[in-house]
XYZ file of C-alpha atoms in Angstrom:
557
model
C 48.799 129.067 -10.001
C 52.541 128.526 -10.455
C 53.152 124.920 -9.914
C 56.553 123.077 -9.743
C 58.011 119.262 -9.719
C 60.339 118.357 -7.198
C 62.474 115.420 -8.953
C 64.502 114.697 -6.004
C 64.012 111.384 -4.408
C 65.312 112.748 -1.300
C 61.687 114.745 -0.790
C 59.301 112.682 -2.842
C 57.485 111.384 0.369
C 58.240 113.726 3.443
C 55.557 115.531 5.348
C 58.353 117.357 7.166
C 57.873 121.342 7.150
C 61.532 121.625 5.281
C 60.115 120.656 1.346
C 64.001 120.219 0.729
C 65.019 117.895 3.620
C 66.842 114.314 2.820
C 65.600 111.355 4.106
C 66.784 107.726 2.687
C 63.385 106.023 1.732
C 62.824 102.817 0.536
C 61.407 102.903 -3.333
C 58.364 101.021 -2.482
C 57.373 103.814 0.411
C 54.073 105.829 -0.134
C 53.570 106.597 3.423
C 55.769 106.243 6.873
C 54.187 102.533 6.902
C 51.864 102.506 3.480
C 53.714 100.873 0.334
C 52.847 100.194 -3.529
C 53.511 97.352 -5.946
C 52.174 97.479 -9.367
C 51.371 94.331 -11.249
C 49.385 93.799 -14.821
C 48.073 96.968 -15.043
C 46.589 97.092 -11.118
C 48.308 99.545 -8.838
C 47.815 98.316 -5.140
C 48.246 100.444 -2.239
C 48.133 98.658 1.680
C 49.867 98.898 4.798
C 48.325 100.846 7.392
C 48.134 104.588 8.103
C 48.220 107.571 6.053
C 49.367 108.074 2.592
C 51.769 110.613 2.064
C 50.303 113.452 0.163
C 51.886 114.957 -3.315
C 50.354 118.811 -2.665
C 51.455 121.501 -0.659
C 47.888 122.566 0.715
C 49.445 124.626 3.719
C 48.596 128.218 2.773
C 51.474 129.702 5.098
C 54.094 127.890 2.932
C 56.023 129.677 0.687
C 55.859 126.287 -1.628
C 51.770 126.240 -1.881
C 50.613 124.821 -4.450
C 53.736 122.902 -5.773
C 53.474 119.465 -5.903
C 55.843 116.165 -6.048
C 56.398 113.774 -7.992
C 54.741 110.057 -7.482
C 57.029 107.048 -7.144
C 54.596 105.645 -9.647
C 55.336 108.691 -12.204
C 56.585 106.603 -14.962
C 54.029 104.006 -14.847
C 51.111 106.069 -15.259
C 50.581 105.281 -18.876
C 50.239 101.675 -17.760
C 48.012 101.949 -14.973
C 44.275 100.976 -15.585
C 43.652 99.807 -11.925
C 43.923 101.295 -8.475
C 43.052 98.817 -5.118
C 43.625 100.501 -1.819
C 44.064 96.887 0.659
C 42.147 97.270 3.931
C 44.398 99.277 6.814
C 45.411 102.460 4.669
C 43.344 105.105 6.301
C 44.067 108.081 3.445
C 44.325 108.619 -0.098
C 47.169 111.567 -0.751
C 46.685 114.500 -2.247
C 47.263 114.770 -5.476
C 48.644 111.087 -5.724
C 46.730 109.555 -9.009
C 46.753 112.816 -11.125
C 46.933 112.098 -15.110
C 46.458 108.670 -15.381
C 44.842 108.760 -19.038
C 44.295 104.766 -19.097
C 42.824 104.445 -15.413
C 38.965 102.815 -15.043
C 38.928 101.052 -11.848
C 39.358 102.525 -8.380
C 38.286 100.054 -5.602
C 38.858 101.656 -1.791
C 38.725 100.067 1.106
C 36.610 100.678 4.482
C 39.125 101.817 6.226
C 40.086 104.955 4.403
C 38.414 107.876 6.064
C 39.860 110.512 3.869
C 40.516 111.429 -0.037
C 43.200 114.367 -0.499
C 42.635 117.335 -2.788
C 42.924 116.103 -6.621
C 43.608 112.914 -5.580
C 42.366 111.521 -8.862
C 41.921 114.800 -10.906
C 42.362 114.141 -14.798
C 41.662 110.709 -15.060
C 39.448 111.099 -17.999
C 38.782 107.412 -18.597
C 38.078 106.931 -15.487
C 34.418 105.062 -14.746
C 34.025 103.094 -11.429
C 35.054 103.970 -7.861
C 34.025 102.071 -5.330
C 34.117 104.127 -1.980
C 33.348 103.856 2.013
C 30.073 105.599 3.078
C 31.974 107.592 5.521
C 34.778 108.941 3.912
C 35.620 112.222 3.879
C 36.761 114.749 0.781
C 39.039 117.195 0.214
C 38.641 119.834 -3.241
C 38.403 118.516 -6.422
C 38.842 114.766 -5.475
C 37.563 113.358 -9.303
C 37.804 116.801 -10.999
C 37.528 116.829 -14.825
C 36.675 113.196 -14.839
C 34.237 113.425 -17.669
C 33.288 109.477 -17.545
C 32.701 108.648 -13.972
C 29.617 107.496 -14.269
C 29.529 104.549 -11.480
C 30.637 106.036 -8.196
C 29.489 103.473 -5.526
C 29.297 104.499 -2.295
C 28.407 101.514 0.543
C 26.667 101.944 3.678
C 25.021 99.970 5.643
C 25.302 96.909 3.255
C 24.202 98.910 0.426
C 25.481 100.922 -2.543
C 24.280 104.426 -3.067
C 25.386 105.990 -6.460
C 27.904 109.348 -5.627
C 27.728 112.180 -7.768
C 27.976 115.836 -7.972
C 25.229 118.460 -8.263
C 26.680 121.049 -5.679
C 25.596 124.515 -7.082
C 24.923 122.766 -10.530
C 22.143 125.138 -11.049
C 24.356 128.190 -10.585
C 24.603 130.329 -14.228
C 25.857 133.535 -14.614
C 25.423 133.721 -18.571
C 23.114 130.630 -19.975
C 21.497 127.384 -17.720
C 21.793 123.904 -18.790
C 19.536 120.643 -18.113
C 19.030 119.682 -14.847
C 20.300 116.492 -14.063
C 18.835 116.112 -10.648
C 15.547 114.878 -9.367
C 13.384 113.816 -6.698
C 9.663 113.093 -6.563
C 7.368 110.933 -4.196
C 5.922 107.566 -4.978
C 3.291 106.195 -2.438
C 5.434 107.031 1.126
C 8.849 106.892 -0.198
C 11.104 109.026 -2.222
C 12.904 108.552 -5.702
C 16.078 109.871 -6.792
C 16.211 110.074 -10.774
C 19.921 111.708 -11.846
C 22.013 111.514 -15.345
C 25.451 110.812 -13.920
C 27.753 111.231 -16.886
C 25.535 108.838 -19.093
C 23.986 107.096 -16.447
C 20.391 106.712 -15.468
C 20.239 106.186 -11.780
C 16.956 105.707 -9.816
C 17.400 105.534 -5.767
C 14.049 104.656 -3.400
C 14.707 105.803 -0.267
C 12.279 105.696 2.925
C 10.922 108.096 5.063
C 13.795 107.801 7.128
C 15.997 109.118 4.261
C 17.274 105.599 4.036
C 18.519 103.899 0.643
C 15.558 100.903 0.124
C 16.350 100.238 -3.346
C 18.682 101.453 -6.600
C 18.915 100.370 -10.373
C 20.543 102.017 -12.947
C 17.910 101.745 -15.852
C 19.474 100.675 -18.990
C 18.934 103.490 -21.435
C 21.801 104.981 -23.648
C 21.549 108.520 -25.202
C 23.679 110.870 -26.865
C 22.339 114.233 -25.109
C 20.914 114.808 -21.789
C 17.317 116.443 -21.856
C 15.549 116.090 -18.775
C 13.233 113.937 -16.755
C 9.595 114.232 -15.497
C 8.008 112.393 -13.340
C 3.710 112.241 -14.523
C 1.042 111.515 -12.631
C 1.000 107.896 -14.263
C 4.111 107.310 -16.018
C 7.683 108.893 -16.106
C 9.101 110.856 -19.255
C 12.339 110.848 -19.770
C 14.072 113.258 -22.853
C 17.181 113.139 -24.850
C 18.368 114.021 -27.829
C 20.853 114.208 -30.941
C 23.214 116.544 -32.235
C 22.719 117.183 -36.293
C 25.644 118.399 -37.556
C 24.305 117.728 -41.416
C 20.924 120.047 -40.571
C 18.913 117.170 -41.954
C 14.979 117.444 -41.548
C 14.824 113.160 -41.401
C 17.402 113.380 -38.533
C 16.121 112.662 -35.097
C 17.052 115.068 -33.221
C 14.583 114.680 -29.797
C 13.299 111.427 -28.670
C 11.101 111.142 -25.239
C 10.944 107.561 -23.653
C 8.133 106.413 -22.069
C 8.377 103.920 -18.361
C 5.801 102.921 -16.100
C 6.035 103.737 -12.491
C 8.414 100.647 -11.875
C 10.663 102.003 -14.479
C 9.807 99.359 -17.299
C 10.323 100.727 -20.847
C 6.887 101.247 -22.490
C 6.979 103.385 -25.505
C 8.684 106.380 -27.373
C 7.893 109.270 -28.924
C 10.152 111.416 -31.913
C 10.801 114.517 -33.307
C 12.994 114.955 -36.858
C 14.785 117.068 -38.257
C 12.685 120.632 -36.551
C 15.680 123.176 -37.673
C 17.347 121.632 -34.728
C 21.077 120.891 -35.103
C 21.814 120.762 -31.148
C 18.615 120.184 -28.625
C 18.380 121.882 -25.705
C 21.600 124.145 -26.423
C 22.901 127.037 -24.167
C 19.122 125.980 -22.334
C 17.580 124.279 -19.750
C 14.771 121.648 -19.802
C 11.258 121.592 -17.948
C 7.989 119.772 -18.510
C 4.181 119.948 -16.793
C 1.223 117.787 -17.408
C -2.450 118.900 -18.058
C -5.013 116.221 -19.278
C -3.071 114.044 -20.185
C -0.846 115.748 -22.432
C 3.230 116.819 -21.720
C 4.378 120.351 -22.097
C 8.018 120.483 -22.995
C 10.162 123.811 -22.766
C 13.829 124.368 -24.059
C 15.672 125.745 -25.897
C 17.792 124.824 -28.885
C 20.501 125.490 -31.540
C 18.885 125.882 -34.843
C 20.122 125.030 -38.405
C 22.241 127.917 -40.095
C 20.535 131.173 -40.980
C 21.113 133.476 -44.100
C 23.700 135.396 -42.224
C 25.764 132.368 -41.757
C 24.874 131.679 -37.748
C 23.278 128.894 -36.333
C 21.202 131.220 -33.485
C 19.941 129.620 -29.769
C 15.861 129.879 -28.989
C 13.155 128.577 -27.114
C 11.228 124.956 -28.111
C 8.158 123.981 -27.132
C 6.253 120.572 -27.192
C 3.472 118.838 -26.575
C 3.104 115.258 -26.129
C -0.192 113.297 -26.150
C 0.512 110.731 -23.256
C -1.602 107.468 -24.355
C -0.909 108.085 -28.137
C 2.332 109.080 -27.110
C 2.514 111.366 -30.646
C 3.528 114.936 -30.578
C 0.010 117.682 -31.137
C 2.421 120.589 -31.545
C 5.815 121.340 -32.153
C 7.274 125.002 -31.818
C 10.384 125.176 -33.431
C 10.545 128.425 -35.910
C 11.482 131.635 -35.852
C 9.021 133.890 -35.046
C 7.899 136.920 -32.574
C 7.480 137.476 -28.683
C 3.330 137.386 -29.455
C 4.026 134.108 -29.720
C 6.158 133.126 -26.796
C 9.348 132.713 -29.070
C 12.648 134.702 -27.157
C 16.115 134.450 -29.037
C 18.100 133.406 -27.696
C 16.235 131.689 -24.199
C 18.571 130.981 -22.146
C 16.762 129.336 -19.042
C 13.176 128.499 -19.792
C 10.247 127.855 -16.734
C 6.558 126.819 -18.039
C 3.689 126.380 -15.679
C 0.282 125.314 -16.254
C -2.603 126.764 -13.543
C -5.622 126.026 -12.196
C -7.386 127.352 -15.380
C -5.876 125.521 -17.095
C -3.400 128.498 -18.626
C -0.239 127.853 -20.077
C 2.596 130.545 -18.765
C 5.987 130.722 -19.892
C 8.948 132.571 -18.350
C 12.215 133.025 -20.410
C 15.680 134.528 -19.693
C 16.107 136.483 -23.324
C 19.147 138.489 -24.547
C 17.951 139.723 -27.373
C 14.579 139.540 -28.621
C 13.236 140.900 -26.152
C 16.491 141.578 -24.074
C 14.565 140.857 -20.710
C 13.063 138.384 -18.506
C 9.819 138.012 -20.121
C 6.443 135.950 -18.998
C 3.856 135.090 -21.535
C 0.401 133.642 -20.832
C -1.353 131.413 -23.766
C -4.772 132.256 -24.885
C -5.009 128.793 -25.716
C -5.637 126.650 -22.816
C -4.156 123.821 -22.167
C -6.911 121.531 -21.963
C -7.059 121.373 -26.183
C -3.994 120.252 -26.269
C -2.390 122.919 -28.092
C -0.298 126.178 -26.962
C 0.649 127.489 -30.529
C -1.108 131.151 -31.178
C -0.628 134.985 -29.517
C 0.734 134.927 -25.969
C 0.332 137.947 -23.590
C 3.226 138.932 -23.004
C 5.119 141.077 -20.095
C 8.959 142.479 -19.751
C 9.419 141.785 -16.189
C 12.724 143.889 -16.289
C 14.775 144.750 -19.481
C 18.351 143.848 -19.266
C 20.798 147.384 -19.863
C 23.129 146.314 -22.856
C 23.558 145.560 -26.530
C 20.746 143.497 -27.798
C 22.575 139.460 -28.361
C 25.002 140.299 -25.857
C 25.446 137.116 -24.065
C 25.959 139.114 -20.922
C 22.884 139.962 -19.076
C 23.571 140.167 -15.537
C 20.812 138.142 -14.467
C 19.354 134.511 -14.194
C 15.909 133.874 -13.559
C 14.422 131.204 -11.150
C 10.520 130.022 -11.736
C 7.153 130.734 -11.889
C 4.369 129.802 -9.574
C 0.209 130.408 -9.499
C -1.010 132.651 -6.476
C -4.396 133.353 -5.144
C -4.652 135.796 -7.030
C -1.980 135.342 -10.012
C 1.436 134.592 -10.371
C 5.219 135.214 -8.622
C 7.904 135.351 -10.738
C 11.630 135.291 -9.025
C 15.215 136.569 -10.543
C 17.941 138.159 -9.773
C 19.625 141.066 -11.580
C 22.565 143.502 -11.769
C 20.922 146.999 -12.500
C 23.955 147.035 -15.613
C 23.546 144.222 -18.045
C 26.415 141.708 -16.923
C 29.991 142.368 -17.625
C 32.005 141.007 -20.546
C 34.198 138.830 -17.712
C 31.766 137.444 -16.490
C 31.546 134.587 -18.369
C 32.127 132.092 -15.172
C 31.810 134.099 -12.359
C 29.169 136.647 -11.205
C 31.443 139.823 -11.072
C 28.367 142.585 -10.013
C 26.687 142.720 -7.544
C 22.987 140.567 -8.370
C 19.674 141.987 -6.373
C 16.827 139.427 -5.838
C 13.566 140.245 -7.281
C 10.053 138.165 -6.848
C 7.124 140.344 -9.376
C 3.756 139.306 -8.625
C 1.220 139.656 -11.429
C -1.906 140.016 -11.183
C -4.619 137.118 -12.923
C -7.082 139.521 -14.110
C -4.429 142.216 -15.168
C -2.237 140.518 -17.138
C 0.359 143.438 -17.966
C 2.906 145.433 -17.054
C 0.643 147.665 -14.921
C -0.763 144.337 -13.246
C 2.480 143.551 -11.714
C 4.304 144.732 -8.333
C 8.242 143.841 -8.077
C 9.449 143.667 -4.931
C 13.267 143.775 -4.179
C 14.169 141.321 -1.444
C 17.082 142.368 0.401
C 19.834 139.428 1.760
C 20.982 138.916 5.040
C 24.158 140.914 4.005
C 23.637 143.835 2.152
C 27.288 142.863 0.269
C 25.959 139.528 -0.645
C 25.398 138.933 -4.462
C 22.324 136.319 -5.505
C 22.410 133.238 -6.781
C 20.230 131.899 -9.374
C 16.533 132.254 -6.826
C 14.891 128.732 -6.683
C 10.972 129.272 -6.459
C 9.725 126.340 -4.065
C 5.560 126.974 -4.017
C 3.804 124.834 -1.299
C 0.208 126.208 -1.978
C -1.590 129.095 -3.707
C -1.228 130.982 -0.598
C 2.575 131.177 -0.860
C 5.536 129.125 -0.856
C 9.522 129.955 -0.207
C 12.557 131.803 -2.411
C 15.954 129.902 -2.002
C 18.985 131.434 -3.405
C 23.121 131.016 -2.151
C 24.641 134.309 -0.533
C 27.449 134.931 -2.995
C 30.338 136.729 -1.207
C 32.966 138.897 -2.740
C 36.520 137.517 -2.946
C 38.609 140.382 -4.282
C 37.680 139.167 -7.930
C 34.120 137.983 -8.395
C 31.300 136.880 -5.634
C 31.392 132.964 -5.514
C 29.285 130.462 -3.158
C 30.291 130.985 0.450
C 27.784 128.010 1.705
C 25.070 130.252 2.764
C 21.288 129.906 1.608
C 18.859 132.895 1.740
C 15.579 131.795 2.530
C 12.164 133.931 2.248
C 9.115 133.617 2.461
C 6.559 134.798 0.044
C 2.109 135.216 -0.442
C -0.073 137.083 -2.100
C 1.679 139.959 -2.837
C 4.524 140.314 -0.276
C 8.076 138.335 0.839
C 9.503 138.035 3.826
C 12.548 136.922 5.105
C 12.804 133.881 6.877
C 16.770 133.438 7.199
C 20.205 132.765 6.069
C 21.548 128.913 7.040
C 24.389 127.052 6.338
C 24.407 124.662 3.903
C 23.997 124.234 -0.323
C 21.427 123.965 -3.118
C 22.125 122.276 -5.930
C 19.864 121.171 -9.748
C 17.509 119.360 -7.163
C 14.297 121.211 -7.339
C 12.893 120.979 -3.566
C 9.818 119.023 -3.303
C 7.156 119.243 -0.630
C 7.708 115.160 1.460
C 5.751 114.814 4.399
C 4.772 118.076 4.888
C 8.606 119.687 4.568
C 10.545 120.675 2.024
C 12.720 118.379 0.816
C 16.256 118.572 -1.625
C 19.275 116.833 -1.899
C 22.808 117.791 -2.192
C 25.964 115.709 -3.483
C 29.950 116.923 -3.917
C 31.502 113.570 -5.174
C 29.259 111.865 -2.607
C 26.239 110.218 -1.714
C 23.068 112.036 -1.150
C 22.943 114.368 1.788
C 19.133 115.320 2.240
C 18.251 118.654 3.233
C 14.686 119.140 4.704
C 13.278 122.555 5.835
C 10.142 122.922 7.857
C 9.667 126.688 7.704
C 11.890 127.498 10.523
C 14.533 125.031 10.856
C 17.161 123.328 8.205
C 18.139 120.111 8.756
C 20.858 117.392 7.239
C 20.339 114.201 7.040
């Protein structure tokens, strides 16, 4: 969108409808009764009221979209702290855009409100301290790639503000999940990467912060976290740009339940140059041993490429020493899909290890293998059974698939699988947005038929028949059935984005049905089963806002 500076001093901080009106304004002036001084670096807002804001946001303006100039415009460079005093009840729009040097932003109580791209490109940018009840509008901290310490206080206490809104939306490849909840004892934990940061969050069955740490852990790439019956796993990992073999390239720490380091675990060199590339990250646990799926960039091939697939681990626990690595090229017999990109692994009552990959290219499908190793030795390397839930229409390595796939979970009587899918094979623009129309799909496989022939798909229509799907989120509450989630994606006139709607079915042995469409968002949070409901949370440059679904009703907490 066209966007212009207005130079003129005359119009630098009018609200007034007339952009081009003069009004004589003293230089200091930020607001009818807000001013700013700047002084060794700090830039300090205070009076009391409103800010004036910097961006036309009125969409019946023939000027929307353009935006002013700052009185602080020249100082920018110099800026590397913002205080708003106590008394200023808004932030402008658009008023601390582009300050390269900025790390410190420190608001008061009494703001209530943050304009659109208030702070947006402040890429140094680290710490924000913020009121619990303030209020956003669109992209607030946008492309702020180091805010990693957004504090947020309420009720005495500082809960860490991030953003995972939709953050497991792909149209084209998934990436690791940052966010995480599971239960210890009667509370719950919060576990997310925030740009770097490790933060852990107890909160009680109330929903109420108890306790938070950040756990002191650096790491160059984000892997993923699980949380074991005894211990908690987290993974990163190491780009290898020189393809060495002695290079680390994964490491998984090892904490106790109180989040004390205990022990690590590494893999070298494993024709890995980027872990967990153009892929996603997820573990399970089976006597004592960890089952790690990705995906990863390998080291350059004989036609000059370095080519994306599927990783697998395991970890022994105690010895805390890998038992098998998967990291070659190989065939589909033997769960290996290039390129994976979104990888689910699930180990059932049997002890069976199943895998469920989002290929596009060998195989160009969603496919679901089954080990004929159990998992109880320890191993998973061998021949797989393998099924083509649905081939993907296209050129085989075609990036564009049309589809993204969303989990795996044991039945009664065997397995439900969940994706959605565009009939076509993607289109070549839709690289950030969905542009077709996706169907949701749950297949349901049978235990004792492991094939093609074993399984029923069932197409699982929305609560509009104009809706696209989201990525489905599989939530399983027993081996009798459990719930699909996806977001309603509605058409805009140039691809189907999230309209804050969330599809909810229902699904058993063999059948889904629908339960309802409610407003409100999903995000990388896998929903948990706490206290007998389903439990998630959601954050857009905030704190936490808990969702918790009891099979009829949604509530926000």
């Amino acid at each position: 969108m066209l966007r212009k500076i207005f130079i003129a001093a005359a119009i630098f901080f009018t609200c007034v409808t007339n952009v081009f009106a003069a009004v004589e304004i003293p230089v200091n002036r930020c607001g009818e009764d807000v001013f700013w001084d700047f002084e060794n670096g700090t830039l300090i807002i205070s009076g009391e009221g409103e800010m004036a804001n910097y961006l036309i946001e009125d969409k019946d303006s023939e000027h929307y979209g353009w935006f002013y100039g700052t009185p602080w415009n020249d100082l920018k460079p110099s800026v590397t702290k913002i205080i708003i005093i106590d008394g200023v009840t808004s932030v402008g729009s658009h008023a601390f855009t582009d300050m390269d040097n900025l790390k410190t932003v420190e608001i008061s109580d009494s703001v209530n409100f943050i304009g659109s791209q208030a702070f947006v490109n402040c890429k140094n940018l680290e710490t924000v301290n913020l009121p619990g009840s303030v209020k956003f509008g669109k992209g607030v901290f946008e492309n702020c790639p180091r805010l990693s310490n957004m504090q947020i206080s309420s009720g005495g206490k500082n809960l860490v503000a991030s953003k995972n809104l939709n953050a497991h939306e792909y149209t084209r490849w998934a990436k690791p999940i940052n966010s995480y909840l599971y239960v210890d004892g009667e509370n719950l934990i919060r576990v997310e990467n925030i740009n770097g940061r490790l933060v852990v969050e107890k909160y009680s069955p109330e929903f109420e912060l108890v306790d938070s740490r950040s756990v002191d852990f650096e790491f160059e790439i984000w892997g993923g976290f699980y949380a074991g019956r005894d211990a908690n796993f987290v993974i990163v990992g190491k780009s290898n740009d020189a393809e060495s073999e002695s290079a680390e390239v994964i490491r998984i720490a090892k904490f106790d339940k109180n989040w004390n380091y205990l022990s690590d675990a590494k893999i070298y060199g494993a024709n890995t140059k980027n872990p967990f590339a153009f892929a996603s990250l997820r573990c399970a646990e089976s006597g004592g041993k960890l089952y790690i799926r990705t995906g990863h960039q390998m080291f350059r091939s004989s036609d000059g490429l370095n080519h994306q697939s599927n990783m697998t681990s395991t970890l022994d626990e105690s010895a805390m020493k890998f038992s098998d690595v998967s990291y070659l090229v190989e065939h589909n017999a033997t769960g290996y899909v290039s390129h994976s990109f979104n990888q689910h692994i699930l180990i059932d009552s049997d002890k069976n290890i199943l895998l469920f990959d989002h290929g596009d290219a060998f195989p160009r499908a969603a496919l679901l293998n089954r080990y004929k190793n159990a998992a109880a030795g320890g191993k998973f390397r061998g021949s797989t059974e393998n099924i083509e839930l649905v081939k993907f229409a296209g050129k085989v390595g075609d990036n564009a698939t049309g589809a993204a796939i969303g989990g795996i979970a044991e039945t009664d009587s065997g397995y439900v699988s969940v994706y959605a899918y565009d009939g076509v094979g993607g289109s070549p623009d839709d690289f950030w947005n969905v542009i077709n129309l996706r169907s949701l799909y749950a297949a349901f496989t049978s235990k004792n038929n492991f094939s093609g022939g074993g399984t029923k798909t069932v197409k699982i229509p929305l609560s509009d028949e104009n809706f696209s799907a989201g990525v489905p989120i599989l939530v399983p509450v027993s081996k009798s059935g459990g719930y699909i989630f996806c977001n309603e994606l509605a058409f805009n006139g140039r691809h189907f984005e999230t309209g804050g709607k969330i599809f909810i079915a229902r699904y058993g042995s063999g059948g889904v049905e629908t339960v309802g469409s409610f407003e409100g968002g999903l995000s990388d949070c896998q929903p948990i089963i706490y206290n007998g409901k389903i439990v998630w949370y959601v954050t857009e440059n905030t704190a936490p806002e808990f969702y918790i679904f009891d099979g009829r009703n949604l509530i926000r907490k």
